Each structure stands twice: as structure tokens, then as C-alpha cells.
Amino acid sequence: MREFIYQAHPMRVRFGVRAFDVVAEEVEHLGLQRVAVLCTPGRAELGQALARALGSLCVGVIAKAVMHVPREVAAETIAEVQALGADGCVSIGGGSAIGLGKAVAMETGLATIAIPTTYAGSEMTTVWGMTADGHKTTGRNESVLPKSVIYDPELTRGLPVDTSITSGFNALAHAVEALYAPDNSPIISLMAEEGIRALTSALLGIRANPEDREARSDALYGAWLCGTCLGSTTMSLHHKICHALGGTLNLPHAETHTVMLPHVLAFNQPAVPEAVTALSRALGSAQRSTITDPARSFWELARELGAPTSLQELGMQQKDIPRIARDVLSSSYGNPREVSEESITRIISSAWSGKL
Ligand code: NAD
């Protein structure tokens, strides 16, 4: 007999619209009058354009977001938001901009609107992260969940193809681990399977033509579903290893997910037959072929799409494998298959060499 808990998060999503056309409406819908725009320094122009679209509803642009939300950047941003007298924030960008909005929301209780321009999925989760003294802390807090999310595929058309692909793999990893999460539920499995199907075929389309509107729309749709999976379940070994590699060695987030996914899945597959069936269906439908080994299929897909396939390629040194394995083993998390220092070392070693 099936037993599960499904906890939905309050969330308003506007999909497939031009963000600049509807953002003022969304701000007003939330009863806000003085919002600050948050973005990365590289996307300051986009932030300014969004501020112009908001007109008198915007009190300033703070272009300070960086990967993994350094504590001092969060503190400076919070002070600036308060000095501006803002009553809310609009984050535009990838997980870094959205993560900065979460830090502000957690400290001040202000509402945020997210306009994601990558496929990382942070906008759908109550997970926050912050880095201090080379260590990243994460946690869950309902207050960080954006009140409203605007998905505008046009904003992703300029996302470089290589970043699109690794960001897409980051999203795929959320759905894969949701399929075997301890708190999985039937609705999450449906979302995960559909998210993987949509995103996989979209990534093939984007590689063929980065400007393809349908592929960009399908990729964002898949990313929304995968992000919802991340926000509704507890992630396992794959996310734990990526967290350790990013936090300790500063390896790039999305690329690390891309490299690790096939190796962790190959290890977990024997323990999760239902997930393997769902993944085979999703990947088979996206690639129009019969899939029996999803881990190998992801590995081949990464090669076909020209994504990085080894940790070595990302700059990791072989001598760091034992320290990461110990780090992963020492923290607690769920995983469908029991792990040991030896098995974690084996998984990271195969990802380091890139051979499956
Ligand atoms: P990112 O936000 O750092 O973006 C990568 C780079 O691409 C940045 O320089 C950004 O300015 C640029 N960029 C973003 N969108 C663009 C576009 N459409 N066109 C051109 N350039 C664009 O990277 P990311 O992978 O989206 O996010 C990674 C961060 O998000 C990490 O810190 C990760 O831990 C966090 N994250 C958090 C969650 C969560 O639930 N809390 C989920 C996923 C990721």
C-alpha cells in the first residue's frame, strides 16, 4: 500500500510572458510600491532595463550577486535595501541573483519576486545558502520562497549554449534525485519524469539552434518542473557530493552537477528500479530510442552536447578525492543505497577520470 506526504508551497507562476511587460503588474499584485532589483554585476544592464520597466515602483538596482552568496555581500545588500526603504525585491538572473534575494528575505522578511534566466531552479525552493570562511551553510526557511515567479523564455535566449547545457543538467539532477527521495510522492514523480523529458529534448534543440524559441520555452518549462521537485523533496548523495565539491574546492556549480550525475546514478540504480523505469521512459521519449541504462544515457548525452565529463577537466586534483569522500561520509543525508568511504571514493574517482 502506498503512503506519502505531499506538502505544496504557496507559489504564483507566470509562464511564457515577457517579464518586462508584466513585472509591474506582479509587484502591484503583491501590494508592493518600492522594490529593489537584484542581479549579478555582469547583468547590471538587464537590471537597469528592468528598473526602467518598473518605473516609479523601483527604488534602485543592486548588482552585487555572486555565486554561493558570500556573507559580506548579503550583509551589504541587506543594508542597501534598507537604506533605499524598499518594501520588496525583484531578483533577475540565475541561482546567484535569486540566492541573494533569499538572503534579503530571510533577514528582513521582505517579499521577493524571481525572474529566473538559467535552469538552476532555486526560485522554486525554500532552500537558502550562504558562504563564510570558505564554508557553505544551507538550510530551509519558508520566508525565502519567492511570492511570485515570472518565467520569460526570451530572457534565456542569450544564455550561452554551454551554460544552458550545464545549467540544464543541474536541473535534471534535481528531478533524478526526487524520483528516489525518501519523501517522494506520485505527483513529484510525474513532475520529475515530465521535467526530464522536456528538458532533455530541449537541450538537444538548443545545441542545434540556441535561438530556437520552442526549445528555450521547453527548457524553462522543464526547469520549472525540476525546480519544483527540488523544492518538494530531500536530495541524496549526488547533491551532497556536489555541495562538498563546490564548498570545499570551489568547483563550478552547474558543471559539477553535470559531471557527477551519471556516476552517482550508476551507483544508485540497482536500488531504485521504479526510478530507473521512469527515467528510461523520459529519456527514451526525449531521444526517440529505447533506454535501459539511464546513467549511461546521461553520460552519453553530456558527451553529445559537448558538456564537461570529468572533475579533472573542472580543475580538481586527484589528491583531493579522499578528503571529499570523508567530508561526504561525515555529513548526514538520505540515500537509497548504503554508502561507505570506499564506495564514495569509487564514485568520485570515476567522475574524476570521466570514465563510466
Ligand atoms: P549564476 O546565477 O551564477 O549564473 C551564472 C552566470 O550566468 C552569471 O554570471 C550570470 O550573471 C549569468 N547569466 C545568468 N542568466 C543569464 C542569461 N540568460 N544570459 C546570459 N548570462 C546569464 O548560476 P546558476 O547556475 O543559475 O546558479 C548557481 C547558484 O545557485 C549556486 O550558488 C547554487 O548553490 C545556487 N542554487 C541554489 C538552489 C536553491 O534551491 N537554493 C538551487 C539551485 C542553485
Coordinates of C-alpha atoms and ligand atoms in Angstrom, one line a residue:
M1 CA 0.0 0.0 0.0
R2 CA 1.2 3.5 -0.9
E3 CA 1.8 6.1 1.8
F4 CA 3.1 9.6 1.3
I5 CA 3.0 13.2 2.4
Y6 CA 2.9 15.9 -0.2
Q7 CA 3.5 19.5 1.0
A8 CA 2.7 22.1 -1.6
H9 CA 4.4 25.5 -1.4
P10 CA 2.3 28.7 -1.9
M11 CA 3.5 29.9 -5.2
R12 CA 2.3 32.0 -8.1
V13 CA 3.9 31.3 -11.5
R14 CA 3.5 33.3 -14.7
F15 CA 5.0 31.3 -17.6
G16 CA 5.7 32.3 -21.2
V17 CA 5.2 36.0 -20.8
R18 CA 7.6 39.0 -21.5
A19 CA 8.8 39.7 -18.0
F20 CA 9.3 43.4 -18.6
D21 CA 5.6 43.7 -19.7
V22 CA 4.1 42.1 -16.6
V23 CA 6.6 42.8 -13.8
A24 CA 4.9 46.0 -12.6
E25 CA 1.6 44.1 -12.5
E26 CA 3.1 41.4 -10.3
V27 CA 4.6 44.0 -8.0
E28 CA 1.3 45.6 -7.6
H29 CA -0.5 42.3 -7.2
L30 CA 1.7 41.7 -4.1
G31 CA 0.8 45.2 -2.8
L32 CA 4.4 46.4 -3.1
Q33 CA 5.3 50.0 -4.0
R34 CA 9.1 50.3 -3.6
V35 CA 11.1 47.4 -4.9
A36 CA 14.9 47.0 -5.3
V37 CA 16.2 45.0 -8.3
L38 CA 18.9 42.4 -7.5
C39 CA 21.2 41.0 -10.2
T40 CA 24.9 40.0 -10.8
P41 CA 27.4 42.7 -11.9
G42 CA 27.6 41.1 -15.3
R43 CA 23.8 41.6 -15.8
A44 CA 23.7 45.1 -14.4
E45 CA 22.3 46.4 -17.8
L46 CA 19.5 43.9 -17.6
G47 CA 18.8 45.0 -14.1
Q48 CA 18.6 48.7 -15.2
A49 CA 16.3 47.8 -18.0
L50 CA 14.0 46.0 -15.5
A51 CA 14.1 49.1 -13.3
R52 CA 13.0 51.2 -16.2
A53 CA 10.1 48.8 -16.9
L54 CA 9.1 49.2 -13.2
G55 CA 9.2 53.0 -13.4
S56 CA 8.3 54.6 -10.1
L57 CA 7.8 51.2 -8.4
C58 CA 11.6 50.7 -8.4
V59 CA 13.9 52.4 -5.9
G60 CA 17.2 51.0 -7.0
V61 CA 19.3 48.3 -8.7
I62 CA 21.8 46.4 -6.6
A63 CA 24.2 44.5 -9.0
K64 CA 26.2 42.6 -6.4
A65 CA 25.1 39.0 -6.6
V66 CA 27.9 36.3 -6.8
M67 CA 27.8 32.5 -6.7
H68 CA 27.1 30.9 -3.3
V69 CA 26.0 34.2 -1.6
P70 CA 29.1 35.3 0.4
R71 CA 28.0 36.6 3.8
E72 CA 29.5 40.0 3.4
V73 CA 27.7 40.5 0.0
A74 CA 24.5 39.5 1.7
A75 CA 25.1 42.0 4.6
E76 CA 25.9 44.9 2.2
T77 CA 22.9 44.2 0.1
I78 CA 20.6 44.0 3.1
A79 CA 21.9 47.3 4.4
E80 CA 21.4 48.9 0.9
V81 CA 17.9 47.5 0.6
Q82 CA 17.0 49.0 4.0
A83 CA 18.7 52.3 3.2
L84 CA 16.6 52.5 0.0
G85 CA 13.5 52.0 2.1
A86 CA 12.5 49.1 -0.3
D87 CA 9.4 47.1 0.6
G88 CA 10.3 44.1 -1.6
C89 CA 12.9 42.8 -4.1
V90 CA 12.9 41.5 -7.7
S91 CA 15.7 39.1 -8.4
I92 CA 16.6 38.7 -12.1
G93 CA 19.2 36.2 -13.1
G94 CA 20.3 32.7 -12.2
G95 CA 20.7 31.0 -8.8
S96 CA 23.2 33.6 -7.6
A97 CA 20.7 36.6 -8.0
I98 CA 17.8 34.6 -6.6
G99 CA 20.0 33.4 -3.7
L100 CA 20.8 37.0 -2.8
G101 CA 17.1 37.8 -2.8
K102 CA 16.6 34.8 -0.4
A103 CA 19.3 36.2 1.9
V104 CA 17.5 39.5 2.0
A105 CA 14.1 37.9 2.5
M106 CA 15.3 35.8 5.4
E107 CA 16.9 38.7 7.2
T108 CA 14.2 41.4 6.6
G109 CA 11.0 39.4 5.9
L110 CA 10.5 41.4 2.6
A111 CA 8.6 39.7 -0.2
T112 CA 10.6 38.8 -3.4
I113 CA 9.7 38.2 -7.0
A114 CA 12.1 36.0 -9.0
I115 CA 12.7 36.2 -12.8
P116 CA 15.0 33.2 -13.5
T117 CA 17.3 33.3 -16.5
T118 CA 19.0 30.0 -16.0
Y119 CA 17.6 26.5 -15.3
A120 CA 19.0 26.1 -11.7
G121 CA 15.6 26.1 -10.1
S122 CA 16.3 28.0 -6.9
E123 CA 13.2 30.1 -7.4
M124 CA 11.0 27.0 -6.5
T125 CA 12.6 26.1 -3.2
T126 CA 12.7 27.2 0.4
V127 CA 16.4 26.4 0.4
W128 CA 18.8 29.2 1.2
G129 CA 22.6 29.1 1.1
M130 CA 25.4 31.4 2.4
T131 CA 29.2 31.1 2.4
A132 CA 31.6 32.3 5.0
D133 CA 35.2 31.5 5.7
G134 CA 35.2 29.0 2.8
H135 CA 32.3 27.0 4.2
K136 CA 28.8 27.0 2.7
T137 CA 25.8 26.7 5.0
T138 CA 22.4 25.8 3.7
G139 CA 19.0 25.4 5.3
R140 CA 15.3 25.6 4.6
N141 CA 13.1 28.6 5.6
E142 CA 9.6 29.3 4.2
S143 CA 10.3 33.0 4.2
V144 CA 12.8 32.8 1.4
L145 CA 10.4 31.3 -1.1
P146 CA 9.6 34.0 -3.8
K147 CA 6.0 35.1 -3.7
S148 CA 5.8 35.2 -7.4
V149 CA 8.0 33.8 -10.3
I150 CA 8.0 35.1 -13.9
Y151 CA 9.3 32.6 -16.5
D152 CA 10.2 34.5 -19.7
P153 CA 11.9 32.2 -22.2
E154 CA 13.1 35.2 -24.3
L155 CA 15.4 36.2 -21.4
T156 CA 17.2 32.8 -21.7
R157 CA 17.8 33.0 -25.5
G158 CA 21.1 34.8 -24.8
L159 CA 22.3 32.3 -22.2
P160 CA 25.4 30.8 -23.7
V161 CA 24.9 27.3 -25.1
D162 CA 27.5 25.7 -22.8
T163 CA 26.0 27.3 -19.7
S164 CA 22.5 26.3 -20.9
I165 CA 23.6 22.7 -21.1
T166 CA 25.3 22.5 -17.7
S167 CA 22.5 24.5 -16.1
G168 CA 20.0 22.1 -17.7
F169 CA 22.0 19.1 -16.2
N170 CA 21.8 20.9 -12.8
A171 CA 18.0 20.8 -13.1
L172 CA 18.0 17.2 -14.4
A173 CA 19.8 16.2 -11.3
H174 CA 17.1 17.7 -9.1
A175 CA 14.4 15.6 -10.8
V176 CA 16.6 12.4 -10.8
E177 CA 17.1 12.6 -7.0
A178 CA 13.5 13.5 -6.4
L179 CA 12.5 10.2 -8.1
Y180 CA 14.2 8.2 -5.3
A181 CA 13.9 10.8 -2.5
P182 CA 12.7 9.5 0.9
D183 CA 9.8 12.0 0.7
N184 CA 8.9 11.4 -2.9
S185 CA 5.2 11.3 -3.8
P186 CA 3.3 10.4 -7.0
I187 CA 2.8 14.0 -8.1
I188 CA 6.5 14.7 -7.8
S189 CA 7.3 11.6 -9.8
L190 CA 5.0 12.9 -12.6
M191 CA 6.7 16.3 -12.5
A192 CA 10.2 14.7 -12.5
E193 CA 9.5 12.5 -15.4
E194 CA 7.9 15.3 -17.5
G195 CA 10.7 17.7 -16.4
I196 CA 13.4 15.3 -17.6
R197 CA 11.6 14.6 -20.9
A198 CA 11.0 18.3 -21.7
L199 CA 14.5 19.5 -20.6
T200 CA 16.4 16.7 -22.3
S201 CA 14.8 17.2 -25.7
A202 CA 15.1 21.0 -25.3
L203 CA 18.8 20.8 -24.6
L204 CA 19.3 18.8 -27.8
G205 CA 17.3 21.6 -29.6
I206 CA 19.3 24.4 -28.0
R207 CA 22.6 22.7 -29.0
A208 CA 21.2 22.6 -32.6
N209 CA 19.9 26.2 -32.5
P210 CA 20.4 28.3 -29.4
E211 CA 17.9 30.9 -30.7
D212 CA 15.1 28.2 -31.0
R213 CA 12.1 29.8 -29.2
E214 CA 10.3 26.5 -28.7
A215 CA 13.4 24.8 -27.3
R216 CA 14.1 27.7 -25.0
S217 CA 10.5 27.6 -23.8
D218 CA 10.5 23.8 -23.2
A219 CA 13.8 24.1 -21.4
L220 CA 12.4 26.7 -19.0
Y221 CA 9.2 24.6 -18.6
G222 CA 11.4 21.6 -17.7
A223 CA 13.5 23.6 -15.4
W224 CA 10.4 24.8 -13.5
L225 CA 9.2 21.2 -13.0
C226 CA 12.7 20.1 -11.9
G227 CA 13.0 23.0 -9.6
T228 CA 9.6 22.1 -8.0
C229 CA 10.9 18.6 -7.5
L230 CA 14.0 20.1 -5.7
G231 CA 11.7 22.3 -3.5
S232 CA 9.4 19.4 -2.5
T233 CA 11.8 16.6 -1.7
T234 CA 15.1 15.8 0.1
M235 CA 18.1 15.4 -2.1
S236 CA 20.5 12.5 -1.7
L237 CA 24.2 11.5 -2.4
H238 CA 24.5 13.3 -5.7
H239 CA 23.6 16.7 -4.2
K240 CA 25.7 16.0 -1.2
I241 CA 28.8 15.3 -3.2
C242 CA 28.3 18.4 -5.4
H243 CA 27.8 20.5 -2.3
A244 CA 31.1 19.2 -0.9
L245 CA 33.0 19.7 -4.2
G246 CA 31.6 23.3 -4.6
G247 CA 32.0 24.3 -1.0
T248 CA 35.5 22.9 -0.4
L249 CA 37.2 23.1 -3.7
N250 CA 35.1 25.9 -5.3
L251 CA 34.3 23.8 -8.3
P252 CA 31.7 25.4 -10.6
H253 CA 28.2 24.5 -9.5
A254 CA 26.4 23.5 -12.7
E255 CA 29.4 21.9 -14.4
T256 CA 30.0 19.8 -11.2
H257 CA 26.4 18.5 -11.3
T258 CA 26.8 17.7 -15.0
V259 CA 29.9 15.6 -14.4
M260 CA 28.7 13.8 -11.3
L261 CA 25.1 12.9 -12.3
P262 CA 25.8 9.7 -14.3
H263 CA 28.3 8.4 -11.8
V264 CA 26.1 8.7 -8.7
L265 CA 23.1 7.4 -10.7
A266 CA 25.1 4.4 -11.9
F267 CA 25.8 3.6 -8.2
N268 CA 22.1 4.1 -7.1
Q269 CA 20.4 2.5 -10.0
P270 CA 20.3 -1.1 -8.6
A271 CA 18.5 0.1 -5.5
V272 CA 15.8 2.2 -7.3
P273 CA 14.0 0.1 -10.0
E274 CA 10.9 2.4 -10.2
A275 CA 13.1 5.4 -10.8
V276 CA 15.1 3.6 -13.5
T277 CA 11.8 2.8 -15.2
A278 CA 10.6 6.4 -15.1
L279 CA 14.0 7.7 -16.3
S280 CA 14.1 5.2 -19.1
R281 CA 10.6 6.4 -20.3
A282 CA 11.6 10.1 -20.0
L283 CA 15.0 9.7 -21.8
G284 CA 13.6 7.3 -24.3
S285 CA 10.8 9.7 -25.3
A286 CA 13.2 12.7 -25.5
Q287 CA 15.8 10.8 -27.5
R288 CA 13.4 8.7 -29.5
S289 CA 15.2 5.5 -28.6
T290 CA 15.0 2.6 -26.1
I291 CA 16.9 3.3 -22.9
T292 CA 17.7 0.6 -20.4
D293 CA 20.6 2.3 -18.5
P294 CA 19.7 5.9 -17.7
A295 CA 23.1 6.6 -16.1
R296 CA 24.9 5.7 -19.3
S297 CA 22.3 7.6 -21.3
F298 CA 23.0 10.8 -19.3
W299 CA 26.8 10.2 -19.7
E300 CA 26.4 9.8 -23.5
L301 CA 24.1 12.8 -23.6
A302 CA 26.6 15.0 -21.8
R303 CA 29.2 14.0 -24.4
E304 CA 26.9 14.5 -27.3
L305 CA 26.0 18.0 -26.0
G306 CA 29.7 18.9 -25.6
A307 CA 29.4 19.3 -21.8
P308 CA 32.4 18.6 -19.4
T309 CA 32.5 15.0 -18.4
S310 CA 35.3 14.8 -15.8
L311 CA 36.1 16.5 -12.5
Q312 CA 39.7 16.6 -13.7
E313 CA 38.6 18.8 -16.5
L314 CA 37.0 21.2 -13.9
G315 CA 40.3 21.6 -12.2
M316 CA 40.0 19.1 -9.4
Q317 CA 43.2 17.4 -8.3
Q318 CA 43.2 13.6 -7.7
K319 CA 44.8 14.1 -4.3
D320 CA 41.6 15.8 -3.1
I321 CA 39.4 12.7 -3.7
P322 CA 39.9 11.1 -0.2
R323 CA 39.2 14.4 1.7
I324 CA 36.0 15.0 -0.3
A325 CA 34.9 11.4 0.3
R326 CA 35.5 11.8 4.1
D327 CA 33.6 15.1 4.1
V328 CA 30.6 13.5 2.3
L329 CA 30.7 10.5 4.6
S330 CA 30.8 12.6 7.8
S331 CA 27.6 14.6 7.0
S332 CA 24.1 13.1 7.2
Y333 CA 21.7 12.8 4.3
G334 CA 19.5 10.1 2.9
N335 CA 20.4 7.8 0.0
P336 CA 18.6 4.8 -1.4
R337 CA 21.7 2.7 -1.3
E338 CA 24.0 2.4 1.6
V339 CA 27.4 4.2 1.1
S340 CA 30.8 3.7 2.6
E341 CA 34.1 5.6 2.3
E342 CA 35.2 3.0 -0.3
S343 CA 32.0 3.4 -2.5
I344 CA 32.1 7.2 -2.3
T345 CA 35.8 7.2 -3.2
R346 CA 35.0 4.9 -6.2
I347 CA 32.1 7.2 -7.4
I348 CA 34.2 10.4 -7.1
S349 CA 37.2 8.6 -8.7
S350 CA 35.2 7.6 -11.8
A351 CA 33.8 11.1 -12.1
W352 CA 37.3 12.5 -11.7
S353 CA 38.6 10.4 -14.7
G354 CA 35.3 10.8 -16.6
K355 CA 35.1 7.0 -17.3
L356 CA 31.8 5.3 -16.5
Ligands
NAD1 P1 24.5 32.0 -11.8 O1 23.3 32.6 -11.2 O2 25.8 32.3 -11.0 O3 24.7 32.4 -13.3 C1 25.9 32.1 -14.0 C2 26.3 33.3 -14.8 O4 25.5 33.4 -15.9 C3 26.3 34.6 -14.0 O5 27.4 35.4 -14.4 C4 25.0 35.2 -14.6 O6 25.1 36.7 -14.5 C5 25.0 34.8 -16.0 N1 23.6 34.6 -16.6 C6 22.5 34.2 -15.9 N2 21.5 34.2 -16.8 C7 22.0 34.6 -18.0 C8 21.4 34.8 -19.3 N3 20.1 34.5 -19.5 N4 22.2 35.2 -20.3 C9 23.5 35.4 -20.1 N5 24.1 35.3 -18.9 C10 23.3 34.9 -17.8 O7 24.5 30.4 -11.9 P2 23.3 29.3 -11.6 O8 23.9 28.0 -12.0 O9 22.0 29.8 -12.1 O10 23.2 29.4 -10.0 C11 24.1 28.8 -9.2 C12 23.9 29.2 -7.7 O11 22.6 29.0 -7.4 C13 24.8 28.5 -6.8 O12 25.2 29.3 -5.7 C14 23.8 27.4 -6.3 O13 24.2 26.9 -5.0 C15 22.5 28.1 -6.2 N6 21.4 27.3 -6.3 C16 20.5 27.3 -5.2 C17 19.4 26.5 -5.3 C18 18.4 26.5 -4.1 O14 17.4 25.9 -4.1 N7 18.7 27.3 -3.1 C19 19.1 25.7 -6.4 C20 20.0 25.7 -7.5 C21 21.1 26.5 -7.4

